[in-house]
mmCIF file of C-alpha atoms in Angstrom:
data_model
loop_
_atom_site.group_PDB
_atom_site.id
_atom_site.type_symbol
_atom_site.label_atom_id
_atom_site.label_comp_id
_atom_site.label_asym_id
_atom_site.label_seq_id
_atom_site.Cartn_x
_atom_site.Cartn_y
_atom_site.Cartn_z
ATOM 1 C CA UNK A 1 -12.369 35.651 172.864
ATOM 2 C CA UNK A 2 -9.284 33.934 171.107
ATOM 3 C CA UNK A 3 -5.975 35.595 171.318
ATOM 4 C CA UNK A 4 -6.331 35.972 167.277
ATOM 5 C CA UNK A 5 -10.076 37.737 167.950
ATOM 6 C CA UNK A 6 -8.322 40.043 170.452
ATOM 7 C CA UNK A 7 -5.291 40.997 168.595
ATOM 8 C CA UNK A 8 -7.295 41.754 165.406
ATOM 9 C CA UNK A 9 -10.069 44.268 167.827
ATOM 10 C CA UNK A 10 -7.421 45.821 169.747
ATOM 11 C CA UNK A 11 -6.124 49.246 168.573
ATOM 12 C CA UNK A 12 -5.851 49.936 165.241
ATOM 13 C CA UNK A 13 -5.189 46.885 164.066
ATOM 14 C CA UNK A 14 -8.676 45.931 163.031
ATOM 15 C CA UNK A 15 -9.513 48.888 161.507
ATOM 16 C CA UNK A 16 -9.463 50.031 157.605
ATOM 17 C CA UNK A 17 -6.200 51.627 156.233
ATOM 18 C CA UNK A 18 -6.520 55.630 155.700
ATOM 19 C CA UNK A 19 -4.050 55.301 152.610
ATOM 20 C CA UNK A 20 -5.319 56.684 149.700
ATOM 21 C CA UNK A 21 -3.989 55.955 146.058
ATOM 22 C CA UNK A 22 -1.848 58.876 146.265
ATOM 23 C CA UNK A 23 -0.110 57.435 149.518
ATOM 24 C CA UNK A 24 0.803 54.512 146.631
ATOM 25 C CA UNK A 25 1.817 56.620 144.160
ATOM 26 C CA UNK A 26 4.439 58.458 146.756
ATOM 27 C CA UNK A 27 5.181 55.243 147.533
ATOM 28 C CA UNK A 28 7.143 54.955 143.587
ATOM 29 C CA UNK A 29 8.923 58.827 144.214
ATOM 30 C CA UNK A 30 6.921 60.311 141.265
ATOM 31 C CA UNK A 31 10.114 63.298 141.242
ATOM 32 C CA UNK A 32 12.391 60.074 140.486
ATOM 33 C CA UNK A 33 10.259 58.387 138.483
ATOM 34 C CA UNK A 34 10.176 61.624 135.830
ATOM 35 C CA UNK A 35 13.804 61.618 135.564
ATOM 36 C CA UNK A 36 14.040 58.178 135.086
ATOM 37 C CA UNK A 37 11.391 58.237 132.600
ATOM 38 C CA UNK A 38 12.917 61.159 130.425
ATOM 39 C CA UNK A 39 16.368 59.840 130.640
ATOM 40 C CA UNK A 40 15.734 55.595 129.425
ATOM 41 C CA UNK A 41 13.071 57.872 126.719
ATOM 42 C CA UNK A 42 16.443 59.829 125.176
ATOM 43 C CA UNK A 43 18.499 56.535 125.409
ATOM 44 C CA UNK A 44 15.381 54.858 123.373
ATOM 45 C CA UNK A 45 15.674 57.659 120.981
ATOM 46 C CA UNK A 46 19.182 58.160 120.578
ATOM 47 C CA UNK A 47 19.417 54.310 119.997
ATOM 48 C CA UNK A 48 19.969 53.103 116.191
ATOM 49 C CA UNK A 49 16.742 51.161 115.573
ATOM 50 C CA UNK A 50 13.299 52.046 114.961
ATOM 51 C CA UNK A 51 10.714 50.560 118.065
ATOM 52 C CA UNK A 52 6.855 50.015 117.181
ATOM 53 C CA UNK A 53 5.369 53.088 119.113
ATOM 54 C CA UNK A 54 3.256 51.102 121.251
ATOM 55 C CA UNK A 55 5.835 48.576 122.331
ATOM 56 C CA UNK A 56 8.265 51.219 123.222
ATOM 57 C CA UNK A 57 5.592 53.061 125.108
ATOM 58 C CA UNK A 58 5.174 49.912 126.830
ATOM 59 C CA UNK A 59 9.122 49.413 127.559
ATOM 60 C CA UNK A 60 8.952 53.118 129.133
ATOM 61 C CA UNK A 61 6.253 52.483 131.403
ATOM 62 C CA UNK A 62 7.917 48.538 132.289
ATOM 63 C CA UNK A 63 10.922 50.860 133.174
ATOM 64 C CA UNK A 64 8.544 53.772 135.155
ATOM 65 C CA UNK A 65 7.246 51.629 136.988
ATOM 66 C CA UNK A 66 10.103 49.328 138.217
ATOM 67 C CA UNK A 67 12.151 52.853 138.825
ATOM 68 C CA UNK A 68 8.404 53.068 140.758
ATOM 69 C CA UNK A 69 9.279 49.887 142.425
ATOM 70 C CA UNK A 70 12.561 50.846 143.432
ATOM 71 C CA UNK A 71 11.466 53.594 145.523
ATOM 72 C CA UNK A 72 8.642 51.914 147.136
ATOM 73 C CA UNK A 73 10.946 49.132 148.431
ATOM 74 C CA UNK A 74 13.722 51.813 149.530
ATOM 75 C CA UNK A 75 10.733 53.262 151.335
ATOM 76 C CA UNK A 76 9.923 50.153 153.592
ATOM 77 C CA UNK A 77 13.498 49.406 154.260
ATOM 78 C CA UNK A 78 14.164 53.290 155.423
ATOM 79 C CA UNK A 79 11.045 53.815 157.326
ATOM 80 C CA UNK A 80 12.874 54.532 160.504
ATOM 81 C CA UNK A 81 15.456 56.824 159.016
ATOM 82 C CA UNK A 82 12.929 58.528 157.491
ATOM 83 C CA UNK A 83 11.187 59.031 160.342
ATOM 84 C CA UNK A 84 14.122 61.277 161.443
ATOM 85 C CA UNK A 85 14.209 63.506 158.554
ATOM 86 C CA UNK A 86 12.055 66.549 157.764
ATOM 87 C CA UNK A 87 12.629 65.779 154.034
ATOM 88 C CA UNK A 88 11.203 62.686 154.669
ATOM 89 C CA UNK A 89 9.128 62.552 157.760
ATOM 90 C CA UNK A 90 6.106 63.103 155.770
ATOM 91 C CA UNK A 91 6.113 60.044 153.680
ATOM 92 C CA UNK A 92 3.336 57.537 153.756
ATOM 93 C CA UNK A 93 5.888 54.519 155.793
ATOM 94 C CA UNK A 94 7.137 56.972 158.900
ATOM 95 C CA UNK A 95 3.409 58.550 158.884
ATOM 96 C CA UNK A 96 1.259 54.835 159.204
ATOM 97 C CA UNK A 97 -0.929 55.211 156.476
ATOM 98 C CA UNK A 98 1.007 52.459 154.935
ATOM 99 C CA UNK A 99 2.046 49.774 156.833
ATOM 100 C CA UNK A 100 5.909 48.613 156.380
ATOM 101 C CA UNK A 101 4.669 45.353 155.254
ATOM 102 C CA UNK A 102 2.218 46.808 152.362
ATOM 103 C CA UNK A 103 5.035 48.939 150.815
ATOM 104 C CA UNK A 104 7.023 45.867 150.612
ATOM 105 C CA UNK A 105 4.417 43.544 148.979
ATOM 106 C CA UNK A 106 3.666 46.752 146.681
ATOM 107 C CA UNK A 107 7.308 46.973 145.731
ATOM 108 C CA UNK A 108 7.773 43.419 145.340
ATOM 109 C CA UNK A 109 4.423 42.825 143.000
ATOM 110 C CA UNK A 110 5.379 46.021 140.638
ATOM 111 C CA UNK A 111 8.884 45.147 140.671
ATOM 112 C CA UNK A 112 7.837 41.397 139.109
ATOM 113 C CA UNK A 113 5.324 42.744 137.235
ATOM 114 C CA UNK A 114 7.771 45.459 135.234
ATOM 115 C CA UNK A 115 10.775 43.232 134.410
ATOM 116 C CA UNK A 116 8.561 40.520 132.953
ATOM 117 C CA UNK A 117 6.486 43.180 131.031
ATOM 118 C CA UNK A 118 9.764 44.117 129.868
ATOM 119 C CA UNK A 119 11.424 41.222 128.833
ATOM 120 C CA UNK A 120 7.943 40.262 127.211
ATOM 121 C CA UNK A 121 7.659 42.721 125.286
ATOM 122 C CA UNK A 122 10.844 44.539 124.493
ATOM 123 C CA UNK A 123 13.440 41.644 125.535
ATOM 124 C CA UNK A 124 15.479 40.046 127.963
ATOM 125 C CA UNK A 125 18.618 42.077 127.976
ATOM 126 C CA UNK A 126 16.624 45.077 128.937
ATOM 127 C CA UNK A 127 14.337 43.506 131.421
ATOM 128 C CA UNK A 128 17.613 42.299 132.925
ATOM 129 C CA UNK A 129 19.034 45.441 133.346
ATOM 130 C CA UNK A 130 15.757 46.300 134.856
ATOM 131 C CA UNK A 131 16.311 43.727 137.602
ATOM 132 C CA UNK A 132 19.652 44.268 138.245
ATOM 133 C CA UNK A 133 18.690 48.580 138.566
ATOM 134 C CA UNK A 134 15.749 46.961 141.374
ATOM 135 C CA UNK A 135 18.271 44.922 142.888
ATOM 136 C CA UNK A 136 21.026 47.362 142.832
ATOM 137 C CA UNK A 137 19.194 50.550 144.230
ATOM 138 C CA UNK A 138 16.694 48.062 146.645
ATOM 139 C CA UNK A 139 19.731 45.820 147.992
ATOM 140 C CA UNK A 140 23.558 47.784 147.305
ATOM 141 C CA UNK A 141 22.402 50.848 148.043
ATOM 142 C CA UNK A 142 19.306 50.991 150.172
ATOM 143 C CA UNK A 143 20.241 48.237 152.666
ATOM 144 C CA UNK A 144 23.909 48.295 152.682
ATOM 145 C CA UNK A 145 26.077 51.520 151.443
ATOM 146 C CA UNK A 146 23.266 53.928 152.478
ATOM 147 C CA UNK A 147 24.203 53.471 155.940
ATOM 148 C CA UNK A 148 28.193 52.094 156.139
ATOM 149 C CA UNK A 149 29.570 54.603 153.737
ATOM 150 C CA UNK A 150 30.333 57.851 152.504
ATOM 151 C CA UNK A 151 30.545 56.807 148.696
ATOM 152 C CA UNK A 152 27.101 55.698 149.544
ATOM 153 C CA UNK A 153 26.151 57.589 146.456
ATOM 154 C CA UNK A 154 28.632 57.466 144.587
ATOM 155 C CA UNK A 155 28.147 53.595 144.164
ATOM 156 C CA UNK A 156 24.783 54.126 144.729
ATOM 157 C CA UNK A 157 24.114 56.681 141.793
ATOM 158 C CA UNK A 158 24.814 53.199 139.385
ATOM 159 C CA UNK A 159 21.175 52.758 139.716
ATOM 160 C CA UNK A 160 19.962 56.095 138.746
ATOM 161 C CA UNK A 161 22.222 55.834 135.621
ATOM 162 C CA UNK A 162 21.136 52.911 134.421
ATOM 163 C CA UNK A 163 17.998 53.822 132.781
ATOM 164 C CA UNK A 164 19.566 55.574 129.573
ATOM 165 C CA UNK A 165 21.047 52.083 128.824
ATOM 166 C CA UNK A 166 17.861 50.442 129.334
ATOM 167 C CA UNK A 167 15.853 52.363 127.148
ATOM 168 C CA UNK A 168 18.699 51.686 124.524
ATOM 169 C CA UNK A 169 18.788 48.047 124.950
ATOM 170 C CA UNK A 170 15.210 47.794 124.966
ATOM 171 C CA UNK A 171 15.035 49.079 121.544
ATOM 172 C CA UNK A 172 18.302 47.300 120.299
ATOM 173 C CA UNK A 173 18.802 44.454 122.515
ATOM 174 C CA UNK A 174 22.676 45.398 123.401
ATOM 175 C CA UNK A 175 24.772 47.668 125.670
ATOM 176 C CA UNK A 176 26.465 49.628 123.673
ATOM 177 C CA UNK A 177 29.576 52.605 124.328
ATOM 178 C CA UNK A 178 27.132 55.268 123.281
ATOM 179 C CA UNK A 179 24.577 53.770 125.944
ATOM 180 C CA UNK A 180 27.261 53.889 128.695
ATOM 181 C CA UNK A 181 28.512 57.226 127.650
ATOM 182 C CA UNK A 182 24.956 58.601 128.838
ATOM 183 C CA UNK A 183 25.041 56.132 131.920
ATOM 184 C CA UNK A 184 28.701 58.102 132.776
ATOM 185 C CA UNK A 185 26.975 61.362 132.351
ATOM 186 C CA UNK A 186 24.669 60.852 135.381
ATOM 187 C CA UNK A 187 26.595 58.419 137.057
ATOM 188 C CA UNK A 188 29.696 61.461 137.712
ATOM 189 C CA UNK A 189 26.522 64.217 137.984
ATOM 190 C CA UNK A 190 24.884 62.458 141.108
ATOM 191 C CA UNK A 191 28.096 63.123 143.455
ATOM 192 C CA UNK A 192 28.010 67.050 143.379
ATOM 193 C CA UNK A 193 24.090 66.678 143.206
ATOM 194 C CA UNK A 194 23.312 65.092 146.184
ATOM 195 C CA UNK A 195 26.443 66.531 148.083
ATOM 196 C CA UNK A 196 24.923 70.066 147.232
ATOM 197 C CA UNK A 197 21.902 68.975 149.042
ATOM 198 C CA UNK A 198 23.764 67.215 151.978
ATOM 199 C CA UNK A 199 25.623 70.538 152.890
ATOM 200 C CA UNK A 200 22.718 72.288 153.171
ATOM 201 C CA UNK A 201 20.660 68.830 154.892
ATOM 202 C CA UNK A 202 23.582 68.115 156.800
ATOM 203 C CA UNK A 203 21.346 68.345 160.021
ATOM 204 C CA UNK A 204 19.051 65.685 158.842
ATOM 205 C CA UNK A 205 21.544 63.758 157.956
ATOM 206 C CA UNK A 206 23.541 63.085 161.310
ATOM 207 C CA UNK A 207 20.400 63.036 162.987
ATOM 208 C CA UNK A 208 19.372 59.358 161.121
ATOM 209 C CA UNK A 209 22.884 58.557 161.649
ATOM 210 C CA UNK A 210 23.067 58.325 157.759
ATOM 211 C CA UNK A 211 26.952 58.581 156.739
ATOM 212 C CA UNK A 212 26.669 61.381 154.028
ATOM 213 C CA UNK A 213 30.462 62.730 153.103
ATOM 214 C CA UNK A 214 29.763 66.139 154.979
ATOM 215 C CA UNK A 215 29.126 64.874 157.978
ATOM 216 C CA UNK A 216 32.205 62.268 157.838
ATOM 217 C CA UNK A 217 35.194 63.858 156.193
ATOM 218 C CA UNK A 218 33.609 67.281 156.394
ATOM 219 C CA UNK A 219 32.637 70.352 154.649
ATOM 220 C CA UNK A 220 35.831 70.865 153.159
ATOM 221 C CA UNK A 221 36.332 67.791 151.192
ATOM 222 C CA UNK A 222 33.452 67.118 150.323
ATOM 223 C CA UNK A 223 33.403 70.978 148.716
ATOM 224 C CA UNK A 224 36.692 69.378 146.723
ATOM 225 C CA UNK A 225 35.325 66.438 145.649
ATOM 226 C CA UNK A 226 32.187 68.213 144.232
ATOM 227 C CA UNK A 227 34.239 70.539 142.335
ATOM 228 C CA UNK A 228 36.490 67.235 140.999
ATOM 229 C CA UNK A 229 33.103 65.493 139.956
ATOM 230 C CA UNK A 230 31.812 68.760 138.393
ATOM 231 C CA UNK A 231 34.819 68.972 136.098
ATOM 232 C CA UNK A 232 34.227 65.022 135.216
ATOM 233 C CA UNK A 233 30.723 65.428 134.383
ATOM 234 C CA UNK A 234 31.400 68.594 132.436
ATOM 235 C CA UNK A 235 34.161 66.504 130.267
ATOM 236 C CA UNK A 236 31.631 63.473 130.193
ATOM 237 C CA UNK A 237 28.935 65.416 128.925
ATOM 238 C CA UNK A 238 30.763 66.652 126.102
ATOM 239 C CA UNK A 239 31.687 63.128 125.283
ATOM 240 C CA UNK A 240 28.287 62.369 122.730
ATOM 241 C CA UNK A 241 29.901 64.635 120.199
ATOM 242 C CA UNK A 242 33.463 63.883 120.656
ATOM 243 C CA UNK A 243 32.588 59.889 119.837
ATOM 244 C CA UNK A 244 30.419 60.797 116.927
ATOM 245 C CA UNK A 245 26.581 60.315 118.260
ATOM 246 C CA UNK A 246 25.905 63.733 118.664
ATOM 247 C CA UNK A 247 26.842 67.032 116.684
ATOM 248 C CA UNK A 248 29.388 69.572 117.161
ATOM 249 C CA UNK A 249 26.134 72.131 118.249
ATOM 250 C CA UNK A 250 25.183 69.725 120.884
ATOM 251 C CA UNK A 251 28.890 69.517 122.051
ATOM 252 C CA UNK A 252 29.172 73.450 122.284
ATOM 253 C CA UNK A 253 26.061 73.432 124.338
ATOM 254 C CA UNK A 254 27.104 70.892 126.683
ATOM 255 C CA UNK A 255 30.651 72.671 127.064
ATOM 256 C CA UNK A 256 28.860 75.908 128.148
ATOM 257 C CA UNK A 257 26.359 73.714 130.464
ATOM 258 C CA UNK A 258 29.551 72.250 131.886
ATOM 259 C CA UNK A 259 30.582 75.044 132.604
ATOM 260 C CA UNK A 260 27.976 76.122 134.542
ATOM 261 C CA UNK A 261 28.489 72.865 136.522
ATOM 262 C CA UNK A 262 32.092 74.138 137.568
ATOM 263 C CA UNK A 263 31.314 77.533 138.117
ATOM 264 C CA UNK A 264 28.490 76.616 140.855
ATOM 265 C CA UNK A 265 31.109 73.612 142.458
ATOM 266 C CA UNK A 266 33.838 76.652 142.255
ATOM 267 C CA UNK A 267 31.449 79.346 144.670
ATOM 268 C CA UNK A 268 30.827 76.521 146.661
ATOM 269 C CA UNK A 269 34.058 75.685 147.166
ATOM 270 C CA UNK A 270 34.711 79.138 148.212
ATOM 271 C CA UNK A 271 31.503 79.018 150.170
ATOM 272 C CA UNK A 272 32.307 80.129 154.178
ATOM 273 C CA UNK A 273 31.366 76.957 156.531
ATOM 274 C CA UNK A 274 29.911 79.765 158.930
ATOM 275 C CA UNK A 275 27.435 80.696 156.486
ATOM 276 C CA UNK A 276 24.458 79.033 157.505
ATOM 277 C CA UNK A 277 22.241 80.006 154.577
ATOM 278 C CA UNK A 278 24.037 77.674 151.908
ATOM 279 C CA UNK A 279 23.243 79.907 148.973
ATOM 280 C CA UNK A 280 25.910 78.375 147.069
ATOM 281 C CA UNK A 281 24.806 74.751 147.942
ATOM 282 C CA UNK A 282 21.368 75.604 147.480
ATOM 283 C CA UNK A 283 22.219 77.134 143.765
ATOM 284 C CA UNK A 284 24.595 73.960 143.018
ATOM 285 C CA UNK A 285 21.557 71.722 143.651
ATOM 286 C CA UNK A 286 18.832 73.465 141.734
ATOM 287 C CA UNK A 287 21.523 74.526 138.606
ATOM 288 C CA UNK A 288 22.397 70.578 138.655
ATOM 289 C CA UNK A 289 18.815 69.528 138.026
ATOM 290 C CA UNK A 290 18.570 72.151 135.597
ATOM 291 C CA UNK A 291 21.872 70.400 133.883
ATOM 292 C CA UNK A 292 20.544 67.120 133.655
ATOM 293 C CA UNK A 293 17.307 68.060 132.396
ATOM 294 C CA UNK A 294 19.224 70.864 129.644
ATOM 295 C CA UNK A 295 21.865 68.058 128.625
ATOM 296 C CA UNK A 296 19.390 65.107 127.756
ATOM 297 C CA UNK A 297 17.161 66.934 126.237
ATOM 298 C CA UNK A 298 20.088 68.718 123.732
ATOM 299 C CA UNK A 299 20.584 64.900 123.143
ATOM 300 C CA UNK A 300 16.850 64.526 122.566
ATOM 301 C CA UNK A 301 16.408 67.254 120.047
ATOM 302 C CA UNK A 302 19.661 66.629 118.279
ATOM 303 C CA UNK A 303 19.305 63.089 117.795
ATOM 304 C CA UNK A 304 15.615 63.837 116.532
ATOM 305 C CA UNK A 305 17.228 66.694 113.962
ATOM 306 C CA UNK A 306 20.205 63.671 112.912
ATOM 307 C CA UNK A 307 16.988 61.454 112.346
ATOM 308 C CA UNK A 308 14.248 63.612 110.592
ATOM 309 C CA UNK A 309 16.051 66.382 110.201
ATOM 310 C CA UNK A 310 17.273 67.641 106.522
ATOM 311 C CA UNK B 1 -18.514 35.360 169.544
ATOM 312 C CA UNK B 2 -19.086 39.255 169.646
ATOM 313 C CA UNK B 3 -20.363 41.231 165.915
ATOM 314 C CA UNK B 4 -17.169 42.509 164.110
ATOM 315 C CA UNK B 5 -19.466 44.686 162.486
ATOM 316 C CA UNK B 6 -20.657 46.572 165.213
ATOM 317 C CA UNK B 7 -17.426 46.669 166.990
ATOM 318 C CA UNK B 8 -15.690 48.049 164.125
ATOM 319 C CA UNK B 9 -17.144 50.298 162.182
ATOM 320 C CA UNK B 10 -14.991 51.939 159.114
ATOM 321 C CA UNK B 11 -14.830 55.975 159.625
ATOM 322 C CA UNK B 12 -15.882 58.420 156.748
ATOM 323 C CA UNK B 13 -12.481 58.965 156.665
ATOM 324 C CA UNK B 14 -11.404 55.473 155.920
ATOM 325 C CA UNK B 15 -14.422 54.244 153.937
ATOM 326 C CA UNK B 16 -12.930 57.298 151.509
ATOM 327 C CA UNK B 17 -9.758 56.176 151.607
ATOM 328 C CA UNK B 18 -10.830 52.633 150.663
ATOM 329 C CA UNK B 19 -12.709 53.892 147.708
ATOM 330 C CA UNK B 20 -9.674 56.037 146.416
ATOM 331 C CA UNK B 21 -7.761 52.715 146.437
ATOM 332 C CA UNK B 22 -9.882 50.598 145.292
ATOM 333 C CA UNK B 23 -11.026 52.848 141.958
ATOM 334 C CA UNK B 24 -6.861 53.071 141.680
ATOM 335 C CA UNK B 25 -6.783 49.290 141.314
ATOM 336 C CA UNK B 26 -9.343 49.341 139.015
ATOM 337 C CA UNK B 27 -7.780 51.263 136.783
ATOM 338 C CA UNK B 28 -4.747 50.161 137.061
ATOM 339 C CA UNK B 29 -5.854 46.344 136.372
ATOM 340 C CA UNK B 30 -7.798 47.825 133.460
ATOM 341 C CA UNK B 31 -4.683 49.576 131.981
ATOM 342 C CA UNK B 32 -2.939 46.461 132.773
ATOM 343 C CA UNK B 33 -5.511 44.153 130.447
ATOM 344 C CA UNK B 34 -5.245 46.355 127.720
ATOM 345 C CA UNK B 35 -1.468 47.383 127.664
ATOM 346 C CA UNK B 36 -0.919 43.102 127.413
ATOM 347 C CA UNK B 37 -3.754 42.794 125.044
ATOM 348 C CA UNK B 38 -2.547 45.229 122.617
ATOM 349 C CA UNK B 39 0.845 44.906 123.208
ATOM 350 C CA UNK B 40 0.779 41.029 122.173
ATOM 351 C CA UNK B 41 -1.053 41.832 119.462
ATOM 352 C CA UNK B 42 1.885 44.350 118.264
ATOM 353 C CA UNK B 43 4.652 41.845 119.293
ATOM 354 C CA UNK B 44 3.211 38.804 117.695
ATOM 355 C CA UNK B 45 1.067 40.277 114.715
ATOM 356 C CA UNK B 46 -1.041 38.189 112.755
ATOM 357 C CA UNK B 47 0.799 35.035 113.633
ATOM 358 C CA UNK B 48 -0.850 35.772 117.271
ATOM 359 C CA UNK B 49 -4.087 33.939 115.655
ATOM 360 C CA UNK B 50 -2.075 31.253 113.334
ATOM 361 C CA UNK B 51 -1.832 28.124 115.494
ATOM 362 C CA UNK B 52 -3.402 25.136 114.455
ATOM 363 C CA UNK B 53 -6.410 24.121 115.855
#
């Protein structure tokens, strides 16, 4: 028997893979995916231009699934982090039903596949975007800041930001102010987000050696900086209505969302270090998904009332 | 040589998983087909079909 012959009939390595299609589809973080989705869909809407239906359902889904691709590549690279994590542990890489190798050739093909669908049919500037979002969350973030630095995040939340502006270029062809006012809003909301969840993860965290602020410059600071962050996002998201691209009814509503954000930073400031339930962290996190979610779609419905509206 | 087939022989388990993915592909090539398809023909309009011969 040839070494070739041998290696192929020993172990597993002959045999079938037991990943399913949903294995694939947890490959492109469907949670992500949603957000990404909803956000580059209110930048497409907000935008000043009127897209063929089809094409910008198209654009949406280029974007979907190149967010998709994102996460499947950040999924082969982290495979032995992930490993280390109970958040994580589960997914299809650290569990062998996919192999390292397939996740990368997945993330690779859908990545290729979404920017030139984009650039085909919306246009260039947005499928660039689209690459540079890939590169930046894939390369930056994934192999580099993730695990060298604190501000991982901070630097890293660029990518998650980006698809607002996408969705408006795709429709428009430009970057715009009003585009990167909505790429500020989640760009200064992803600190206090995912610091929420690393105070009350911190365990995970140091186990896969990952540098998350907590567990580097300590509960404390990082409590500080989440409030600081809190207060920018709250002034950022306000920001629509004071430049004149959303009304004074949206701006009252994100004021009083914003507030929100700096009430939950301000009881976890105050939050004891001794407490080890986190309720504080814990209600930061879920009321900061909540704000997201609440302030895009405000933007969604009033830009649809400024457009068809009386 | 010895039979592959007999030597390895796919488990319910897998042969399931193989037919989740490969249904998944299909689809997803058949979405694919269409979503250019159409999508050309919305880009490009009428003058999709005016070349000359």
């Amino acid at each position: 028997m040839t070494l070739v012959e041998r290696r192929h009939m020993d172990g597993t390595a002959g045999r079938l893979s037991e990943a399913t299609a949903a294995d694939y589809v947890a490959l492109l973080k469907p949670r992500v995916m949603s957000l990404v989705v909803f956000t580059a869909f209110v930048g497409m809407v907000l935008a000043p231009a009127q897209p063929n239906p089809f094409l910008a359902f198209i654009a949406i889904l280029a974007i979907a699934v190149g967010a998709g691709a994102s996460g499947a590549l950040n999924m082969w690279y982290d495979a032995d982090i992930d490993a280390k994590m109970a958040r994580t542990a589960g997914r299809p890489v650290p569990t062998g039903r996919v192999t390292p190798g397939e996740a990368l050739a997945f993330g690779l093909v859908l990545a290729g596949f979404s920017v030139a669908i984009l650039g085909l049919m919306a246009n260039w500037v947005a499928a660039s975007l689209l690459a540079f979002t890939i590169f930046f969350y894939a390369v930056i973030y994934t192999m580099w800041l993730k695990r060298t630095t604190p501000q991982n995040i901070v630097i890293g939340g660029a990518a998650g930001a980006l698809p607002p502006v996408i969705g408006w270029a795709a429709v428009t062809g430009t970057v715009t102010l009003e585009s990167l006012v909505l790429f500020l809003i989640i760009f200064l909301w992803t600190p206090p987000h995912f610091w929420a969840l690393a105070l009350f993860k911190t365990g995970d965290y140091e186990r896969a050696g990952i540098p998350m602020m907590p567990n580097v410059r300590g509960e404390a600071h990082t409590k500080r900086q989440m409030l600081a962050y809190s207060v920018l996002v709250a002034v950022s998201g306000v920001l629509p209505a004071i430049i004149g691209f959303a009304s004074l009814a949206y701006g009252a509503a994100a004021a009083a969302l914003g507030a929100g954000m700096i009430w939950h930073s301000w009881r976890v400031l105050w939050m004891d270090e001794a407490d080890r339930s986190k309720r504080p962290a814990k209600a930061l996190f879920a009321y900061s998904v909540i704000y997201l979610f609440a302030i895009f779609a405000a933007l969604l419905v009033d830009g649809v009332v400024a457009r068809f509206g009386a | 040589m010895p039979d592959l087939e007999e030597r390895i022989k796919p488990t319910e388990k897998e042969l399931k998983a193989r037919r989740s993915r490969n249904i998944a592909l299909a689809l997803a090539l058949a979405a694919f087909v269409i979503v250019v398809y159409l999508g050309s023909i919305m880009k490009l309009g009428p003058a999709l079909f005016d070349r000359p011969m």
